[in-house]
mmCIF file of C-alpha atoms in Angstrom:
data_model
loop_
_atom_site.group_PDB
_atom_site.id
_atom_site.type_symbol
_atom_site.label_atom_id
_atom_site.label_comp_id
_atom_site.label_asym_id
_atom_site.label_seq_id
_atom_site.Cartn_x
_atom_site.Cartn_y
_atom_site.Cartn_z
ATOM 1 C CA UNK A 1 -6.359 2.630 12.631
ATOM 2 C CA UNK A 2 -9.297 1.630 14.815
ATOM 3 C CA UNK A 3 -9.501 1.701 18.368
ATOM 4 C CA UNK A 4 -11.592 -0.104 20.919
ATOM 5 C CA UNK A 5 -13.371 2.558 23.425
ATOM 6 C CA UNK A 6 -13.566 1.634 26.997
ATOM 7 C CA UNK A 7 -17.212 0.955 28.210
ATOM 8 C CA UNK A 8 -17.136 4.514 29.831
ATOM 9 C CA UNK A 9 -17.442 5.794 26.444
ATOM 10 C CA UNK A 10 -18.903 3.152 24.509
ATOM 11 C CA UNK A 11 -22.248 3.635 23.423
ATOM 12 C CA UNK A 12 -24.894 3.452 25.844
ATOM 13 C CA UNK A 13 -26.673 0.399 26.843
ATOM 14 C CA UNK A 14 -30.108 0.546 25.747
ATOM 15 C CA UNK A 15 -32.475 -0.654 28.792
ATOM 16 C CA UNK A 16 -36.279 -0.533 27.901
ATOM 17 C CA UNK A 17 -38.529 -1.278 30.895
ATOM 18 C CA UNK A 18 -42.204 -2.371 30.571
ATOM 19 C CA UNK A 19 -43.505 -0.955 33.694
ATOM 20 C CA UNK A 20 -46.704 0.402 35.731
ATOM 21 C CA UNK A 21 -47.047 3.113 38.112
ATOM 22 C CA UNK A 22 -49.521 0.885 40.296
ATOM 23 C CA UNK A 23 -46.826 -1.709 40.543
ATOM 24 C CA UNK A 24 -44.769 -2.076 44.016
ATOM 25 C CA UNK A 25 -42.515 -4.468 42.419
ATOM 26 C CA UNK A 26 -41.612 -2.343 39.668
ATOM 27 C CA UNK A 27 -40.156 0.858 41.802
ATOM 28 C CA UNK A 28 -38.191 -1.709 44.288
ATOM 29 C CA UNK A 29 -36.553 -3.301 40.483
ATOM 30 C CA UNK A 30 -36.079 0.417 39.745
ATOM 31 C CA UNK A 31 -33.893 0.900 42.980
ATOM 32 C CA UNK A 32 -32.663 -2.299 42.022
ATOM 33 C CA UNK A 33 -31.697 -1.327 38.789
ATOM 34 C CA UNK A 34 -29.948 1.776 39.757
ATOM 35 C CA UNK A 35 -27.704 0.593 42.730
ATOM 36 C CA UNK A 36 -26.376 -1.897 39.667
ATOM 37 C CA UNK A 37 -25.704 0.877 37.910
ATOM 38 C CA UNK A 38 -24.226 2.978 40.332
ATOM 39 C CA UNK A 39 -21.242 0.368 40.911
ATOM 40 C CA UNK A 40 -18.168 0.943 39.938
ATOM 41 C CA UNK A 41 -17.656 0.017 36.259
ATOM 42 C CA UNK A 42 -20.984 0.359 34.985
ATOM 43 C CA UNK A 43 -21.387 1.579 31.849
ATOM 44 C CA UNK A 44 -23.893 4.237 30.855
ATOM 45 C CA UNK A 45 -27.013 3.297 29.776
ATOM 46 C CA UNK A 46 -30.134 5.022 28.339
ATOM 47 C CA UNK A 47 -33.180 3.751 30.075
ATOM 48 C CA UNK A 48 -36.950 3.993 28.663
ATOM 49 C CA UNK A 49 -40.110 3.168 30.166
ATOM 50 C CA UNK A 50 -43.024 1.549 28.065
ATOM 51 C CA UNK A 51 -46.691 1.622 29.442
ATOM 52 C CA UNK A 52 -48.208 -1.732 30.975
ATOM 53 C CA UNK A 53 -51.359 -1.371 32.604
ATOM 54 C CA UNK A 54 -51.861 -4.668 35.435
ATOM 55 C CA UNK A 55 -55.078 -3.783 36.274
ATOM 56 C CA UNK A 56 -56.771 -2.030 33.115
ATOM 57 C CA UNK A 57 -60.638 -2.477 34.379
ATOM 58 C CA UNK A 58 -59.806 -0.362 37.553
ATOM 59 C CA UNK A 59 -62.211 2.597 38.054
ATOM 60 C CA UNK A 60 -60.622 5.866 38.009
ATOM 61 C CA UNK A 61 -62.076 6.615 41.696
ATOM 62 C CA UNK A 62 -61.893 3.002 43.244
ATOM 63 C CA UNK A 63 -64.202 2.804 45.873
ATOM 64 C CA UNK A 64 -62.372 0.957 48.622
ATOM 65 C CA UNK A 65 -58.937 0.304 50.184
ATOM 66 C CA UNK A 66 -55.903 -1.559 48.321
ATOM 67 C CA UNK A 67 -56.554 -4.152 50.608
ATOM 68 C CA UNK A 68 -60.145 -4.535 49.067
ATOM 69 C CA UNK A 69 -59.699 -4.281 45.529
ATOM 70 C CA UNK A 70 -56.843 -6.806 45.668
ATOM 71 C CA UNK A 71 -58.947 -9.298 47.535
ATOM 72 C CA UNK A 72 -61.400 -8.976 45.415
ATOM 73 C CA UNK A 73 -59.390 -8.705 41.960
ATOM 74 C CA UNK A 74 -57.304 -11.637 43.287
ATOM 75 C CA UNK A 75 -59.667 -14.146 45.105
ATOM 76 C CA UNK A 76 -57.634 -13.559 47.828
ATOM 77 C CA UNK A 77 -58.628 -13.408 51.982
ATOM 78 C CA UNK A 78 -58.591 -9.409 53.675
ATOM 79 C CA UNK A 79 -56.173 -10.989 56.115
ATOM 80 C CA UNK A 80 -54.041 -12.764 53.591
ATOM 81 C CA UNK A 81 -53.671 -9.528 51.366
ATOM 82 C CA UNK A 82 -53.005 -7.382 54.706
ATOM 83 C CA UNK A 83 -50.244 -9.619 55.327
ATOM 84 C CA UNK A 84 -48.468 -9.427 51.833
ATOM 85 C CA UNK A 85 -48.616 -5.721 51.778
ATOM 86 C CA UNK A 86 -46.532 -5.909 54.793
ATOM 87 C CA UNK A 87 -44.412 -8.285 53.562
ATOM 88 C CA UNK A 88 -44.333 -6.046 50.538
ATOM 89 C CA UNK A 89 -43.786 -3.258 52.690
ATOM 90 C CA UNK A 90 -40.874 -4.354 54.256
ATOM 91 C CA UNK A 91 -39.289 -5.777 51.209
ATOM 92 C CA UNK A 92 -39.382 -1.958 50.233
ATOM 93 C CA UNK A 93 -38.155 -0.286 52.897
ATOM 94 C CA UNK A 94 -34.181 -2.777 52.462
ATOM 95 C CA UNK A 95 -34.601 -0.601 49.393
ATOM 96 C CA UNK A 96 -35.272 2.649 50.792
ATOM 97 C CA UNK A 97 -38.320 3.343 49.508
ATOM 98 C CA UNK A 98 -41.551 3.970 51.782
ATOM 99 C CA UNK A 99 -44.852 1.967 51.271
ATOM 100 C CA UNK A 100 -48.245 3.546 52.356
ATOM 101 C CA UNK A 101 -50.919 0.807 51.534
ATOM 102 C CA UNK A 102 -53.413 1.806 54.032
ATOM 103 C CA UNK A 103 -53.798 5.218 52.523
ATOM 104 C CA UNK A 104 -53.227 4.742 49.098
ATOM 105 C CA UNK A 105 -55.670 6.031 46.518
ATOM 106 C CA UNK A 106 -55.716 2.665 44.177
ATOM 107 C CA UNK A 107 -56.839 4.232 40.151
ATOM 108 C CA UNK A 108 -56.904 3.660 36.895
ATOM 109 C CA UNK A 109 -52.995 4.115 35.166
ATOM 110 C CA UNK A 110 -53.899 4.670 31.746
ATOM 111 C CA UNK A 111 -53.675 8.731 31.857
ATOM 112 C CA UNK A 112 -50.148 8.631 34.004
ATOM 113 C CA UNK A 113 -48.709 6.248 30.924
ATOM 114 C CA UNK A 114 -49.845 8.979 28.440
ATOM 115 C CA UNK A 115 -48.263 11.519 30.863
ATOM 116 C CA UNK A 116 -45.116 9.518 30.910
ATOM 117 C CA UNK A 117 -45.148 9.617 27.039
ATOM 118 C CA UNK A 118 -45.592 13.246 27.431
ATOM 119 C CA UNK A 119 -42.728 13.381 29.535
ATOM 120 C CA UNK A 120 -40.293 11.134 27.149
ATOM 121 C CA UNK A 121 -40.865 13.800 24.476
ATOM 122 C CA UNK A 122 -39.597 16.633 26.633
ATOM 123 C CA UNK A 123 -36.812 14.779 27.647
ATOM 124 C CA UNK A 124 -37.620 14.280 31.366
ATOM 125 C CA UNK A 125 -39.165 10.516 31.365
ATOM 126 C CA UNK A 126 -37.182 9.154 33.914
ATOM 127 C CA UNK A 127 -37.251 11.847 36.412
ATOM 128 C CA UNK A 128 -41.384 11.718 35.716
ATOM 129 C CA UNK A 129 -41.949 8.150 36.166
ATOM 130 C CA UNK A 130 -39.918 8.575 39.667
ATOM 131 C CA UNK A 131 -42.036 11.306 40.597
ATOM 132 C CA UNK A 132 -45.206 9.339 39.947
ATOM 133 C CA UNK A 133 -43.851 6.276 42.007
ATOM 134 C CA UNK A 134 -43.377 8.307 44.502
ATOM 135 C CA UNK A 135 -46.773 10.348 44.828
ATOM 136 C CA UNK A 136 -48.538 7.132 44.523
ATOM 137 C CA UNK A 137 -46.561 4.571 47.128
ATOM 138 C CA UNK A 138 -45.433 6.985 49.578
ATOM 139 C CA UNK A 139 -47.188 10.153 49.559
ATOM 140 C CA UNK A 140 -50.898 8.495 48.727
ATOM 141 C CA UNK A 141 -51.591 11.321 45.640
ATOM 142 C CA UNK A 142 -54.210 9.844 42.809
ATOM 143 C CA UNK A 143 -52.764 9.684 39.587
ATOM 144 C CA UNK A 144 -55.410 9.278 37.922
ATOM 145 C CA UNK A 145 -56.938 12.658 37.285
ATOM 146 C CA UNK A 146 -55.660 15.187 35.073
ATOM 147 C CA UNK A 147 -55.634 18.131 37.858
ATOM 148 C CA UNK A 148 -53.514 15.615 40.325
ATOM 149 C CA UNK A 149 -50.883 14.656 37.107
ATOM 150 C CA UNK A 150 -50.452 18.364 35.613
ATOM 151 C CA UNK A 151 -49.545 19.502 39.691
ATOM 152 C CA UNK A 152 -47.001 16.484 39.560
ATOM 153 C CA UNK A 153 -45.559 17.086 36.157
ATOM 154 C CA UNK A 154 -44.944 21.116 36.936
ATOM 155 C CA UNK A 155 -42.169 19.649 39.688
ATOM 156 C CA UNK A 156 -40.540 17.763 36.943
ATOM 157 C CA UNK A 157 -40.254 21.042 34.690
ATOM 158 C CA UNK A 158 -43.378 20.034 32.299
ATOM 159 C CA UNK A 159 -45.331 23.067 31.110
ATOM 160 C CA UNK A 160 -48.996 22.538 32.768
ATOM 161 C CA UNK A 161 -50.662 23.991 30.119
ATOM 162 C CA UNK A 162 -49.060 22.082 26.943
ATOM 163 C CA UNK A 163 -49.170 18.842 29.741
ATOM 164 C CA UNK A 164 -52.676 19.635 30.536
ATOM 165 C CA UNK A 165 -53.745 20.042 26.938
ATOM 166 C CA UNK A 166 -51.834 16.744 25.994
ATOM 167 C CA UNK A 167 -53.674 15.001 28.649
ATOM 168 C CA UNK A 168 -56.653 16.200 27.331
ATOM 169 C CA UNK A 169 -56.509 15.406 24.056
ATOM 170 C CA UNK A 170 -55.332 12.136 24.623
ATOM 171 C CA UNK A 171 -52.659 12.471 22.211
ATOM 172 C CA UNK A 172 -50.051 9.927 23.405
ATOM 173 C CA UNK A 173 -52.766 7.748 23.789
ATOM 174 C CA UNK A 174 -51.685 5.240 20.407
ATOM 175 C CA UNK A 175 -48.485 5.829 22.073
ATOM 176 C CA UNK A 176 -49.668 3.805 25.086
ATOM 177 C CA UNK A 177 -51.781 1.576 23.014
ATOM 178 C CA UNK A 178 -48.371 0.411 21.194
ATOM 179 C CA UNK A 179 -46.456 -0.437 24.137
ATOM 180 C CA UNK A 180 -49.178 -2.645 25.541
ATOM 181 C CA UNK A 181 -49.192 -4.248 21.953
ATOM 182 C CA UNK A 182 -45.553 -4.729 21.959
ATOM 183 C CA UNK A 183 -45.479 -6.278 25.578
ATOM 184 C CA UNK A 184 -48.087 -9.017 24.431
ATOM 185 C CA UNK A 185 -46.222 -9.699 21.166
ATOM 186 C CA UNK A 186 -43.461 -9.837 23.199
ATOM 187 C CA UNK A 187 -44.938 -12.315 25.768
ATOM 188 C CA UNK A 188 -44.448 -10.134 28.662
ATOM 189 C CA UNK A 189 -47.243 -11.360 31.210
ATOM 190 C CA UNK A 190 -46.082 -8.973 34.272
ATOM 191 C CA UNK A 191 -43.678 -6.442 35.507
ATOM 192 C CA UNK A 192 -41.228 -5.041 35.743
ATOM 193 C CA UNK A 193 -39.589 -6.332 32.426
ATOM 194 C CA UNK A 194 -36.076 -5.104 31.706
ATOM 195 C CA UNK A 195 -34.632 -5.778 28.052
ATOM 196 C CA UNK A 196 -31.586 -5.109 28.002
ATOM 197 C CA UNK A 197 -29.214 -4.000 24.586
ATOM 198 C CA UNK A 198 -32.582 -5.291 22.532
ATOM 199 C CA UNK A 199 -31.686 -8.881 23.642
ATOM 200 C CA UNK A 200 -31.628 -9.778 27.262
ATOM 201 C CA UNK A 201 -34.651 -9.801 28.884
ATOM 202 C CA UNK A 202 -34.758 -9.939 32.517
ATOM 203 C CA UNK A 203 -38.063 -10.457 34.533
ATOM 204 C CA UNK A 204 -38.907 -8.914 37.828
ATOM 205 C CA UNK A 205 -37.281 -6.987 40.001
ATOM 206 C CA UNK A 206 -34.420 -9.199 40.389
ATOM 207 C CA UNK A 207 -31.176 -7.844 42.346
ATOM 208 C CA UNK A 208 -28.353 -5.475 41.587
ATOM 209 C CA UNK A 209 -26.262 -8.221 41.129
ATOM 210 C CA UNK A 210 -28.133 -9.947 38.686
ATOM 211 C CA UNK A 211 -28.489 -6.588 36.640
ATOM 212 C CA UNK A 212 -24.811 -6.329 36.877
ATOM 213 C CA UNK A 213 -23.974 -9.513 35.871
ATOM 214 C CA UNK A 214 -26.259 -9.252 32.437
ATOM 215 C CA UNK A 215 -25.049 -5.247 32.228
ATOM 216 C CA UNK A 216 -21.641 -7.062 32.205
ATOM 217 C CA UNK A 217 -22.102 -9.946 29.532
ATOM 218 C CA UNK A 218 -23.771 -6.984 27.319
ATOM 219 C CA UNK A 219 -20.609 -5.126 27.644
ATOM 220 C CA UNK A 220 -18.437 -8.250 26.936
ATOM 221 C CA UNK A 221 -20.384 -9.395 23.824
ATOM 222 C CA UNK A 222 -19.529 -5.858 22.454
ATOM 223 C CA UNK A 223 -16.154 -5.712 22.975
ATOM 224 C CA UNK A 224 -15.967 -8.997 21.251
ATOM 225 C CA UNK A 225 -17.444 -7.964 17.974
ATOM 226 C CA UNK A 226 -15.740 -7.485 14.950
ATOM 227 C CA UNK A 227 -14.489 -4.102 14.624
ATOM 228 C CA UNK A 228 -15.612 -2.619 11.312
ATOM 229 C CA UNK A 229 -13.020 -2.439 8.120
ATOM 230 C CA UNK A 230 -12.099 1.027 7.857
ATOM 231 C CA UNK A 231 -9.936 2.924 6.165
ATOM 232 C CA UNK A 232 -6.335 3.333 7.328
ATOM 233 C CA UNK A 233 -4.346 6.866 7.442
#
């Protein structure tokens, strides 16, 4: 006979996230994402990140304050940007999270994508791209040199020397390269893009309760499948 398994031990929900490091939205939709899933009910999920680069003609050393390069990148006033990033600041901090615009080190993200590739392979992706969040919106670290990213991916458990020599060699770099091409052929514009179960696609950092609600419809169209014919005892 067949039997229908609760969510609990369903299979998990697939979540890929097109995401950059750079990105203050993206870290507050991954707080988002994860007080969704921490309700009661949820089921598991299995979460990947994919490299998206916003800003891909940023310097590795910017010369200048975030407040500068997005006035300039955006055409927008000094005082109009200052008052964003506290906007953006604030926004942050009804998350929990702890925003340090005036001394962050604005870089080039290209290397921390490969590094996040790195990561996947060694089975620590998630707890990497939190680390790099974190070093780069609260703690002001660059992440864009290969020193500053082998010192962050030791506290995750990497190797340094196999992450060192990967960074090197640049050899998740076609990995990179692929998830830019998919976001494009996917018409992904910005971030943080969430597709959920290979179907849903939810834009921005939207709130726990929207997650929840398209968590929940993924959970109900399963259930609602046709079980398979199998064989009876």
């Amino acid at each position: 006979m067949t039997e229908t398994l609760p969510a609990s031990q369903a299979a998990p929900v697939k979540i890929d996230v097109w995401s950059d490091v750079a990105c203050p939205w993206c870290y507050v939709g991954k707080r988002r994402l994860e007080t969704a899933l921490a309700q009661p009910g949820a089921p598991a999920v299995e979460i990947e990140y994919h490299s998206f680069e916003l800003s891909p003609d940023t310097p590795v050393d910017f010369e200048g304050s975030e407040i500068d390069f997005l006035a300039h990148h955006k055409g927008m006033a000094p005082a109009q940007v200052e008052q964003m990033l506290g906007q953006m600041t604030q926004l942050a901090a009804a998350e929990g999270l702890e925003y340090h615009f005036d001394t962050l080190q604005h870089t080039k993200t290209l290397l921390a994508h490969e590094l996040l590739h790195h990561a996947k392979a060694h089975g620590v992706q998630y707890d990497m791209k939190e680390r790099l969040l974190h070093a780069y919106f609260t703690e002001s670290k660059h992440v864009g040199h290969v020193d500053d990213l082998v010192e962050l991916a030791a506290e995750v458990g990497l190797d340094p020397d196999e992450t060192r020599a990967a960074l090197t060699d640049h050899r998740y770099a076609d990995d990179v390269a692929a998830d830019i091409a998919q976001a494009h052929a996917l018409g992904i514009n910005g971030v943080p893009f969430f597709v959920l179960d290979g179907k849903y696609g939810v834009s921005g950092a939207q709130s726990p309760e929207t997650f929840s609600a398209v968590l929940e419809r993924v959970v109900a169209e399963r259930d609602a499948e046709p079980e398979p014919e199998s064989a009876h005892a």
